[in-house]
Coordinates of C-alpha atoms and ligand atoms in Angstrom, one line a residue:
Chain A
M2 CA 110.0 117.9 116.0
T3 CA 111.6 119.0 112.2
E4 CA 109.5 120.6 110.4
L5 CA 110.1 120.0 106.1
R6 CA 107.9 122.5 104.9
P7 CA 109.0 125.3 106.7
H8 CA 107.8 127.7 103.4
F9 CA 104.4 126.5 103.1
H10 CA 103.6 126.4 107.4
D11 CA 105.1 130.1 107.2
E12 CA 102.8 131.0 104.3
L13 CA 100.1 129.2 105.9
A14 CA 100.6 131.4 109.0
Q15 CA 101.0 135.0 107.2
L16 CA 97.5 134.0 105.1
E17 CA 96.0 133.5 109.2
G18 CA 97.4 136.8 110.1
D19 CA 95.8 138.8 107.1
L20 CA 92.5 137.4 108.3
V21 CA 93.5 138.4 111.6
L22 CA 93.7 141.7 110.4
M23 CA 90.7 142.0 108.2
G24 CA 88.8 140.7 111.7
E25 CA 90.1 143.7 113.6
Q26 CA 88.7 145.4 110.4
A27 CA 85.5 144.2 109.8
T28 CA 84.7 144.5 113.8
A29 CA 85.9 147.9 114.0
M30 CA 83.7 148.8 111.1
I31 CA 80.6 147.1 112.1
R32 CA 80.9 149.6 115.5
D33 CA 81.5 152.7 113.8
S34 CA 79.0 151.9 111.4
V35 CA 76.5 151.5 114.3
A36 CA 78.0 154.5 116.1
A37 CA 77.7 156.9 113.0
L38 CA 74.2 155.8 112.7
A39 CA 73.2 156.1 116.2
A40 CA 74.8 159.7 115.9
G41 CA 73.5 160.6 112.9
D42 CA 76.9 161.5 111.3
V43 CA 76.6 161.6 107.8
A44 CA 80.7 162.1 107.9
A45 CA 81.6 159.2 110.2
A46 CA 79.3 156.6 107.8
A47 CA 81.4 157.8 105.0
E48 CA 84.4 157.0 106.6
V49 CA 83.8 153.7 106.9
I50 CA 82.6 153.1 103.6
E51 CA 85.9 154.5 102.8
R52 CA 87.2 151.6 105.4
D53 CA 86.0 148.9 102.5
D54 CA 88.8 149.4 100.4
P55 CA 91.8 147.7 102.2
V56 CA 89.4 145.5 103.5
D57 CA 88.8 144.1 99.7
D58 CA 92.5 144.5 99.3
L59 CA 93.7 142.0 101.7
Y60 CA 90.5 139.7 100.6
L61 CA 92.0 139.7 97.2
G62 CA 95.8 139.1 98.2
V63 CA 94.5 136.3 100.7
H64 CA 92.8 134.7 97.7
S65 CA 94.8 134.8 94.9
R66 CA 97.8 133.6 97.6
W67 CA 95.3 130.7 98.5
L68 CA 94.8 129.9 95.3
E69 CA 99.4 129.9 94.8
T70 CA 99.7 128.0 97.8
M71 CA 97.1 125.4 96.9
A72 CA 98.2 124.7 93.4
L73 CA 102.1 124.5 94.2
Q74 CA 101.8 123.1 97.9
T75 CA 99.0 120.2 97.6
P76 CA 98.0 120.1 101.5
V77 CA 96.9 117.4 103.1
A78 CA 95.1 116.3 106.4
I79 CA 95.2 119.6 108.6
D80 CA 96.4 122.3 106.5
L81 CA 94.3 121.3 103.5
R82 CA 91.1 121.8 106.3
L83 CA 93.2 125.0 107.0
M84 CA 93.3 126.0 103.8
S85 CA 89.7 125.1 102.8
V86 CA 88.7 127.1 106.6
I87 CA 90.8 130.1 105.5
L88 CA 89.2 130.6 101.8
H89 CA 86.3 130.5 103.9
V90 CA 87.1 132.8 106.5
N91 CA 88.0 135.0 104.3
S92 CA 84.9 135.3 102.7
H93 CA 82.7 136.3 105.7
L94 CA 85.1 138.6 107.0
E95 CA 85.1 140.6 103.6
R96 CA 80.8 139.9 104.0
I97 CA 80.6 141.1 107.2
A98 CA 82.7 144.3 106.0
D99 CA 80.2 145.1 103.7
L100 CA 77.7 144.5 105.6
A101 CA 79.0 147.5 107.5
V102 CA 78.9 149.4 104.5
T103 CA 75.3 149.1 104.0
V104 CA 74.7 150.4 107.5
A105 CA 76.8 153.7 106.6
K106 CA 75.1 153.8 103.6
I107 CA 71.5 153.2 105.1
T108 CA 72.7 156.3 107.4
Q109 CA 73.5 158.4 104.6
A110 CA 70.2 157.6 102.9
S111 CA 68.1 158.8 106.2
N112 CA 70.1 162.1 107.0
G113 CA 67.3 164.2 108.2
L114 CA 64.6 162.4 109.1
P115 CA 63.3 162.0 112.8
H116 CA 64.4 158.5 114.4
D117 CA 63.3 156.8 117.4
P118 CA 65.5 156.5 120.1
T119 CA 64.2 152.9 121.2
M120 CA 65.0 151.6 118.3
V121 CA 68.4 152.9 118.3
S122 CA 69.2 151.7 121.1
H123 CA 68.0 148.3 120.5
L124 CA 70.4 148.7 117.0
Q125 CA 73.3 149.7 119.3
E126 CA 73.0 146.8 121.5
M127 CA 73.1 144.7 118.4
G128 CA 76.0 146.8 116.8
E129 CA 77.8 145.7 120.3
I130 CA 76.8 142.3 120.2
V131 CA 77.8 141.6 116.5
A132 CA 81.4 143.4 116.8
S133 CA 81.8 141.0 119.9
M134 CA 80.6 137.6 118.4
V135 CA 83.0 138.5 115.3
R136 CA 86.3 139.7 117.8
A137 CA 85.5 136.8 119.8
A138 CA 84.8 134.0 116.2
M139 CA 88.6 135.4 115.4
E140 CA 90.0 134.4 119.0
A141 CA 88.6 131.6 119.2
F142 CA 90.3 131.4 115.7
A143 CA 93.4 132.1 116.9
A144 CA 93.3 130.5 119.7
R145 CA 92.3 127.2 118.4
D146 CA 89.7 126.3 121.1
L147 CA 87.0 125.0 120.0
T148 CA 84.4 125.4 123.6
A149 CA 84.8 129.1 122.6
A150 CA 83.5 128.5 118.9
L151 CA 80.8 126.8 120.0
S152 CA 79.8 130.0 122.4
L153 CA 78.7 131.8 119.3
P154 CA 75.8 130.5 118.5
E155 CA 74.4 131.4 122.1
M156 CA 75.6 135.0 121.8
D157 CA 73.8 135.1 118.1
R158 CA 70.6 134.5 119.7
P159 CA 69.8 138.0 121.2
V160 CA 70.8 139.6 118.3
N161 CA 68.7 136.8 116.6
R162 CA 65.7 138.1 118.7
L163 CA 66.2 142.0 118.9
N164 CA 66.0 141.8 115.0
R165 CA 62.7 140.0 115.1
N166 CA 61.3 142.5 117.2
M167 CA 62.2 145.3 115.2
V168 CA 58.7 144.6 113.3
R169 CA 56.7 145.1 116.2
E170 CA 59.0 148.7 116.9
V171 CA 58.4 149.8 113.4
A172 CA 54.6 149.3 113.9
R173 CA 54.5 151.4 116.5
L174 CA 55.7 153.9 114.8
A175 CA 52.8 153.7 112.0
G176 CA 51.0 156.8 112.5
D177 CA 54.1 159.1 111.3
P178 CA 55.0 158.6 108.1
E179 CA 58.4 160.0 107.7
L180 CA 58.9 158.1 111.4
L181 CA 58.1 155.1 109.8
E182 CA 60.1 155.9 106.7
W183 CA 63.1 155.6 109.2
G184 CA 62.2 152.8 110.8
V185 CA 61.7 150.8 107.7
R186 CA 65.1 151.4 106.9
M187 CA 66.3 150.9 110.4
M188 CA 64.2 147.0 109.5
V189 CA 67.1 146.8 107.1
V190 CA 70.1 147.3 109.3
A191 CA 68.9 145.0 111.6
R192 CA 68.8 142.3 109.4
T193 CA 71.9 143.5 108.1
L194 CA 73.4 143.5 111.5
E195 CA 71.8 140.2 112.1
R196 CA 73.4 138.4 109.1
A197 CA 76.8 140.2 110.1
G198 CA 76.2 137.9 113.4
D199 CA 75.6 135.1 111.3
N200 CA 78.7 135.4 109.2
A201 CA 80.7 135.5 112.5
V202 CA 78.9 132.1 113.5
D203 CA 79.9 130.5 110.0
V204 CA 83.3 131.7 111.2
A205 CA 83.0 129.9 114.7
E206 CA 81.6 126.6 112.0
Q207 CA 84.7 127.3 110.2
L208 CA 86.9 126.6 113.6
A209 CA 85.1 123.9 114.6
F210 CA 85.4 122.4 111.2
L211 CA 89.2 122.7 111.4
L212 CA 89.4 121.0 114.8
T213 CA 87.3 117.9 114.8
G214 CA 87.3 117.4 110.5
E215 CA 83.6 117.4 110.8
F216 CA 81.4 120.1 109.2
R217 CA 78.3 120.4 111.2
E218 CA 76.5 124.1 111.2
F219 CA 75.6 125.5 114.3
T220 CA 71.8 124.8 113.5
D221 CA 70.5 128.3 115.7
A222 CA 72.6 130.5 114.1
S223 CA 69.8 132.1 111.8
H224 CA 66.6 130.4 112.7
H225 CA 64.7 129.5 115.5
D226 CA 64.5 131.4 119.0
Chain B
M16 CA 92.2 73.5 103.5
G17 CA 94.0 70.1 103.8
S18 CA 91.2 67.9 102.4
R19 CA 91.2 70.1 99.1
V20 CA 95.3 68.6 98.5
A21 CA 95.4 65.7 96.4
E22 CA 98.9 65.7 94.5
S23 CA 101.4 64.6 96.5
K24 CA 103.6 68.4 96.3
P25 CA 102.1 71.0 98.6
V26 CA 100.1 72.9 96.7
L27 CA 98.3 76.2 97.4
R28 CA 95.1 74.5 95.9
L29 CA 93.2 77.9 95.2
D30 CA 90.7 79.1 92.7
V31 CA 90.3 82.9 93.4
R32 CA 87.3 83.0 91.6
D33 CA 85.5 80.1 93.6
V34 CA 86.7 81.3 96.9
A35 CA 85.5 84.7 96.4
S36 CA 82.4 83.9 95.1
V37 CA 81.5 81.1 98.0
P38 CA 81.9 82.8 100.9
M39 CA 82.2 86.3 100.3
T40 CA 79.3 87.3 98.9
V41 CA 77.9 88.6 102.0
T42 CA 74.9 90.1 101.3
I43 CA 73.4 91.8 98.6
G44 CA 72.1 95.0 100.1
E45 CA 69.4 97.0 98.8
R46 CA 70.0 99.4 95.7
S47 CA 69.9 102.0 98.0
E48 CA 72.5 101.4 100.3
P49 CA 76.0 102.3 100.3
A50 CA 77.9 99.0 98.5
A51 CA 79.2 97.3 101.5
D52 CA 83.4 96.8 101.8
H53 CA 84.9 95.0 99.3
P54 CA 86.0 91.2 100.7
A55 CA 89.1 90.9 102.0
I56 CA 91.5 88.8 100.2
F57 CA 94.4 89.0 102.6
D58 CA 93.6 89.5 106.5
V59 CA 97.1 90.3 108.4
D60 CA 97.2 89.8 111.7
G61 CA 99.9 90.0 114.1
L62 CA 102.4 90.4 111.6
N63 CA 106.3 90.0 112.8
V64 CA 109.0 90.1 110.9
H65 CA 112.9 89.4 112.2
Y66 CA 115.9 89.9 109.8
G67 CA 118.1 87.4 111.9
D68 CA 117.9 89.1 115.4
F69 CA 116.6 92.6 114.2
H70 CA 112.8 93.4 114.8
A71 CA 112.2 94.6 111.4
V72 CA 108.6 94.8 111.7
K73 CA 106.2 94.6 114.2
D74 CA 102.5 93.7 115.2
V75 CA 100.9 94.4 112.1
S76 CA 97.3 93.9 111.3
L77 CA 95.8 94.9 108.5
Q78 CA 93.0 93.9 105.6
I79 CA 94.0 94.3 101.8
R80 CA 90.3 94.1 100.4
K81 CA 89.6 92.8 96.6
N82 CA 89.6 95.6 93.8
E83 CA 90.7 98.3 96.2
I84 CA 94.1 99.5 95.5
T85 CA 96.2 99.4 99.0
A86 CA 98.6 102.2 99.3
L87 CA 101.7 101.3 102.0
I88 CA 103.4 104.4 103.2
G89 CA 105.7 106.1 105.6
P90 CA 109.3 106.8 106.0
S91 CA 111.9 104.5 104.6
G92 CA 113.3 101.8 107.1
C93 CA 109.5 101.4 108.5
G94 CA 109.4 98.0 106.5
K95 CA 106.7 99.0 103.8
S96 CA 108.8 96.4 101.5
T97 CA 109.7 94.1 103.8
V98 CA 105.5 94.1 104.9
L99 CA 104.9 93.6 100.9
R100 CA 107.0 90.7 100.5
C101 CA 105.0 88.9 103.0
F102 CA 102.1 88.8 100.7
N103 CA 104.2 86.7 98.3
R104 CA 106.3 85.0 100.2
M105 CA 109.5 86.9 98.5
N106 CA 110.7 87.2 102.7
D107 CA 111.5 83.3 101.7
L108 CA 114.2 84.0 99.5
I109 CA 115.9 85.8 102.3
E110 CA 117.3 83.3 104.5
I111 CA 118.0 85.4 107.8
A112 CA 114.4 86.5 107.4
R113 CA 111.3 85.2 109.8
V114 CA 108.1 85.8 109.5
S115 CA 105.6 85.2 112.3
G116 CA 101.7 86.3 112.7
S117 CA 98.8 85.1 110.4
I118 CA 98.8 86.5 107.0
R119 CA 95.1 84.5 105.6
Y120 CA 94.7 84.6 102.1
H121 CA 91.4 83.9 101.4
G122 CA 90.9 82.7 104.7
V123 CA 94.0 80.3 104.2
D124 CA 97.2 80.7 106.1
L125 CA 99.6 82.0 103.4
Y126 CA 102.3 80.3 105.2
G127 CA 100.5 77.3 106.3
S128 CA 102.8 74.0 105.5
E129 CA 101.0 72.9 103.1
V130 CA 100.9 76.0 100.8
D131 CA 103.7 76.1 97.7
P132 CA 105.2 79.3 97.7
V133 CA 106.1 79.2 94.0
Q134 CA 102.1 78.8 93.3
V135 CA 101.5 81.9 95.9
R136 CA 103.5 84.2 93.2
R137 CA 101.6 82.6 90.3
H138 CA 98.4 83.5 92.0
I139 CA 100.1 87.5 93.6
G140 CA 101.9 89.1 90.4
M141 CA 104.9 91.8 91.7
V142 CA 106.5 94.6 89.9
F143 CA 109.6 96.3 91.3
Q144 CA 110.7 99.8 91.8
K145 CA 113.0 99.3 88.6
P146 CA 111.7 98.0 85.4
N147 CA 113.5 94.6 85.1
P148 CA 112.1 92.9 81.8
F149 CA 113.8 89.5 80.8
P150 CA 116.6 90.0 78.1
K151 CA 114.6 88.5 74.9
S152 CA 111.7 89.6 73.2
I153 CA 108.5 91.8 74.0
Y154 CA 106.6 89.1 73.4
D155 CA 108.6 86.5 74.7
N156 CA 108.4 88.7 78.4
V157 CA 104.6 88.3 78.5
A158 CA 104.5 84.6 77.2
F159 CA 106.7 83.3 79.7
G160 CA 104.6 83.2 82.7
P161 CA 101.7 81.7 80.9
K162 CA 104.2 79.3 79.1
I163 CA 105.5 77.6 82.5
A164 CA 102.0 77.9 83.7
G165 CA 100.8 75.6 81.2
F166 CA 98.8 78.3 79.6
E167 CA 96.8 76.3 76.4
G168 CA 94.8 78.4 74.9
S169 CA 95.8 81.4 72.4
M170 CA 99.4 82.9 73.1
D171 CA 99.1 85.7 70.6
D172 CA 95.6 86.9 72.1
L173 CA 96.6 86.6 75.4
V174 CA 99.8 89.2 74.9
E175 CA 97.6 90.9 73.0
E176 CA 95.2 91.4 75.9
A177 CA 97.9 91.9 78.7
L178 CA 99.9 94.1 76.7
T179 CA 96.7 96.5 76.2
K180 CA 95.4 96.1 79.7
A181 CA 99.2 97.6 80.8
A182 CA 98.2 100.2 78.4
L183 CA 101.2 99.3 76.3
W184 CA 99.8 97.7 73.2
D185 CA 99.5 100.5 70.4
E186 CA 103.2 101.3 71.5
V187 CA 104.7 97.9 71.1
K188 CA 102.4 96.3 68.4
D189 CA 104.6 96.6 65.6
K190 CA 107.9 95.1 67.1
L191 CA 106.7 92.4 69.3
D192 CA 109.6 90.8 68.4
G193 CA 112.3 93.2 69.2
S194 CA 114.2 93.0 72.8
A195 CA 112.3 94.6 75.7
Y196 CA 115.6 96.2 76.7
A197 CA 114.9 98.8 73.7
L198 CA 112.0 99.9 75.1
S199 CA 111.8 103.2 77.5
G200 CA 111.8 103.1 81.1
G201 CA 108.1 103.7 81.2
Q202 CA 107.4 101.3 78.5
Q203 CA 109.4 99.0 80.0
Q204 CA 107.7 99.2 84.0
R205 CA 104.1 98.9 82.1
L206 CA 106.0 96.0 80.2
C207 CA 107.0 94.4 83.5
I208 CA 103.2 95.2 84.8
A209 CA 102.1 93.2 81.4
R210 CA 104.3 90.4 82.4
A211 CA 102.7 90.2 86.2
I212 CA 98.8 90.3 84.8
A213 CA 99.5 87.9 82.2
T214 CA 99.3 84.4 84.6
S215 CA 96.3 86.2 85.7
P216 CA 96.9 87.1 89.2
D217 CA 94.8 87.8 91.5
V218 CA 96.7 90.2 93.6
V219 CA 99.4 92.3 92.5
L220 CA 101.9 94.1 94.9
M221 CA 104.0 97.0 93.4
D222 CA 106.8 98.7 94.9
E223 CA 107.5 102.0 93.9
P224 CA 106.5 101.5 90.4
A225 CA 107.1 104.7 89.2
S226 CA 110.3 105.9 91.3
A227 CA 112.5 105.6 88.2
L228 CA 109.9 106.9 86.0
D229 CA 109.2 110.5 84.5
P230 CA 106.2 112.5 85.4
I231 CA 103.7 111.6 82.3
A232 CA 105.3 107.8 83.0
T233 CA 104.0 107.7 86.4
L234 CA 100.4 109.5 85.7
R235 CA 100.2 106.2 83.0
I236 CA 100.6 104.0 85.5
E237 CA 98.8 105.6 87.6
D238 CA 95.9 105.8 85.3
L239 CA 96.7 102.4 84.3
M240 CA 96.1 101.0 87.6
Q241 CA 93.0 102.6 87.8
G242 CA 91.9 100.1 85.4
L243 CA 93.9 97.2 86.9
K244 CA 91.7 97.0 89.6
E245 CA 88.5 96.7 88.2
D246 CA 90.4 92.9 87.3
Y247 CA 92.8 92.7 90.1
S248 CA 93.2 93.5 94.0
I249 CA 96.7 96.0 94.2
V250 CA 99.2 96.9 96.9
I251 CA 101.3 99.6 96.3
V252 CA 104.4 101.0 98.0
T253 CA 104.9 104.4 97.1
H254 CA 107.6 107.5 98.7
N255 CA 105.5 109.6 96.7
M256 CA 102.3 110.8 99.4
Q257 CA 100.7 112.3 96.7
Q258 CA 100.3 109.9 94.7
A259 CA 99.1 107.2 96.9
A260 CA 96.6 110.1 97.3
R261 CA 95.8 109.8 94.3
V262 CA 95.4 105.9 93.1
S263 CA 94.5 104.2 96.0
D264 CA 91.5 103.4 97.9
R265 CA 93.3 102.7 101.3
T266 CA 96.4 103.6 103.0
A267 CA 98.8 102.1 105.7
F268 CA 101.0 104.7 107.2
F269 CA 104.0 103.1 109.2
T270 CA 106.6 104.6 111.0
V271 CA 109.8 103.6 112.9
D272 CA 109.8 103.3 116.8
M273 CA 112.5 103.8 119.0
E274 CA 112.5 100.7 121.1
Q275 CA 113.9 100.2 124.6
T276 CA 116.7 97.9 122.8
G277 CA 117.5 100.9 120.8
Q278 CA 116.5 98.9 117.7
R279 CA 114.6 100.3 115.0
T280 CA 111.1 99.0 114.4
G281 CA 108.5 99.5 111.7
V282 CA 104.8 99.8 113.3
L283 CA 101.4 100.4 111.7
V284 CA 100.3 103.8 112.6
E285 CA 97.1 104.0 111.0
F286 CA 95.6 102.3 108.4
D287 CA 92.4 104.0 107.0
E288 CA 90.5 104.9 103.7
T289 CA 92.8 107.0 101.8
S290 CA 90.4 110.3 101.6
K291 CA 90.2 110.3 105.7
I292 CA 93.8 109.5 105.6
F293 CA 94.4 113.2 103.8
T294 CA 91.7 114.8 104.9
N295 CA 91.7 113.8 108.6
P296 CA 93.6 111.5 109.9
G297 CA 93.1 109.9 113.2
E298 CA 96.8 110.0 114.4
T299 CA 98.8 113.1 114.8
R300 CA 101.6 110.8 113.9
T301 CA 100.4 110.2 110.7
E302 CA 99.3 114.1 110.2
D303 CA 102.8 115.2 111.6
Y304 CA 104.2 112.9 108.6
I305 CA 101.6 113.6 105.7
T306 CA 102.2 117.3 106.4
G307 CA 105.8 117.3 106.4
R308 CA 105.8 118.1 110.1
F309 CA 108.1 115.2 110.4
G310 CA 112.1 114.1 110.5
Ligands
LIG29 N1 117.1 91.6 103.8 C1 117.8 92.3 104.7 N2 118.7 91.9 105.6 C2 118.4 92.4 106.6 N3 117.6 93.5 107.1 C3 117.1 93.9 106.3 C4 116.4 93.7 104.7 N4 115.8 94.3 104.2 C5 115.2 95.0 104.7 N5 116.1 95.1 105.9 C6 116.3 96.2 107.6 O1 114.7 95.9 107.6 C7 113.8 97.3 107.5 C8 112.8 97.2 107.0 O2 113.5 97.8 105.4 P1 112.5 97.8 104.1 O3 113.1 97.6 103.3 O4 111.3 96.8 104.6 O5 111.9 99.2 104.5 P2 111.0 100.5 103.4 O6 110.2 100.9 104.2 O7 110.6 99.6 102.0 O8 111.8 101.5 103.5 P3 112.6 102.1 101.9 O9 111.3 103.1 101.8 O10 113.5 103.0 102.3 O11 112.1 101.5 100.4 C9 115.2 98.3 107.5 O12 115.5 98.4 108.5 C10 116.1 97.3 106.9 O13 117.4 97.7 107.0
LIG30 MG1 111.6 99.5 100.3

């Protein structure tokens, strides 16, 4: 097959390459922010916050090159869908990095408070799953693997369940005001990780749209079980 | 059909409004329902065109619908112009051309023995790639067709109406007696469109109508087409895919197949709503062509 628009298609590949980079960085930020939280390591949390800037730079770069490409190349069909997907995935990944920053900031703000090891282990479990979801979504994207994309809601289910159980776990801490304050903050962490998981599911939804041309929400991404 | 023909000379006896309004008012759906498909004006089934031994177009089936713009796209030589010329029997004028299969026009076999190609062309106007006004005044270019057809109303009104519909009136109203050749290319093309619609055709065929025009004149023609489809049905051949995407309701993508004989034959790959073709085509060959992954 002769390639008649090599420059345009190179540009698409480069935009996608930047998303891969952002996906890797966002994944690592989620993982490291939860590790910093579990270790009560304020310096590590600060380091996660600093890593948001390079992600934002990538985000802005993709956005401005996206606009230029759109204006100059008038993409159609699979190229048009890929452009739409790039724009969405770009903001989902930027969002995931932001959510890691939120976790890191809560770690900083909770410095010195007592903590509950069971809840910490649950948050670690959530962080693990969410990080692997982001990676799985990006790998599915790179491989154009619809089956893998469709498995994301399944991966998200334990995240939602762990998040919902947080209320009950915090209730156990009600007797101790300091522990309770910490617990309420950890509820926010759980909610934050749960949203990061939703963003990973959204990336997979975008991939399904790219491959099928039909957009449908993976309905149980954020609700129900 | 046969019983309708009263005159001795074979004539395509068709009052288009008549035919269109009787069997084709299918159902008047409830308001909340989406508009039904526009009725088909042309129903093409298994169309084949040969030029001598050369099989130019193979097994094309599609419908052209009322008040829609249908675009024919595809690489050079895939048979777009050939198919377009079948719609008004222009291929009759090419001696070696042979058309087979069926084209029904409002249900009537367009190639039936009782159909008069000259009458056909009165119902089905054509605009060509290069503006081709007659070496006459602007007024006469528009009035020529209706005069021949025996138009009896106010010719001045008709000329004004056609020029207005073709978005040319304001530019020429003070020089109607001037030569059509004194107009710019874009104006000449709009004059040809005015000429084509002056005989109140049912369908206007356009073969790359904007390819000789600058981008502004092109956009004017495209804009004009949107207005014209209120009254007419339009079939346009274009090399400009973005033009097809901008103006048309449905797009037919043709390509060239290599036959076992080594001949290059035009085939219809995909025919669908334009929005579908340009966002999510059903065929890989369509996708490869419109995204430029085709050589
Ligand atoms: N009058 C003719 N005599 C013989 N062969 C013809 C004639 N007209 C067209 N052909 C052949 O039929 C095939 C289809 O031609 P046609 O003009 O319909 O293609 P097209 O899709 O309109 O191409 P283009 O985009 O270049 O205008 C070509 O191979 C062409 O050489
Ligand atoms: Mg042609």
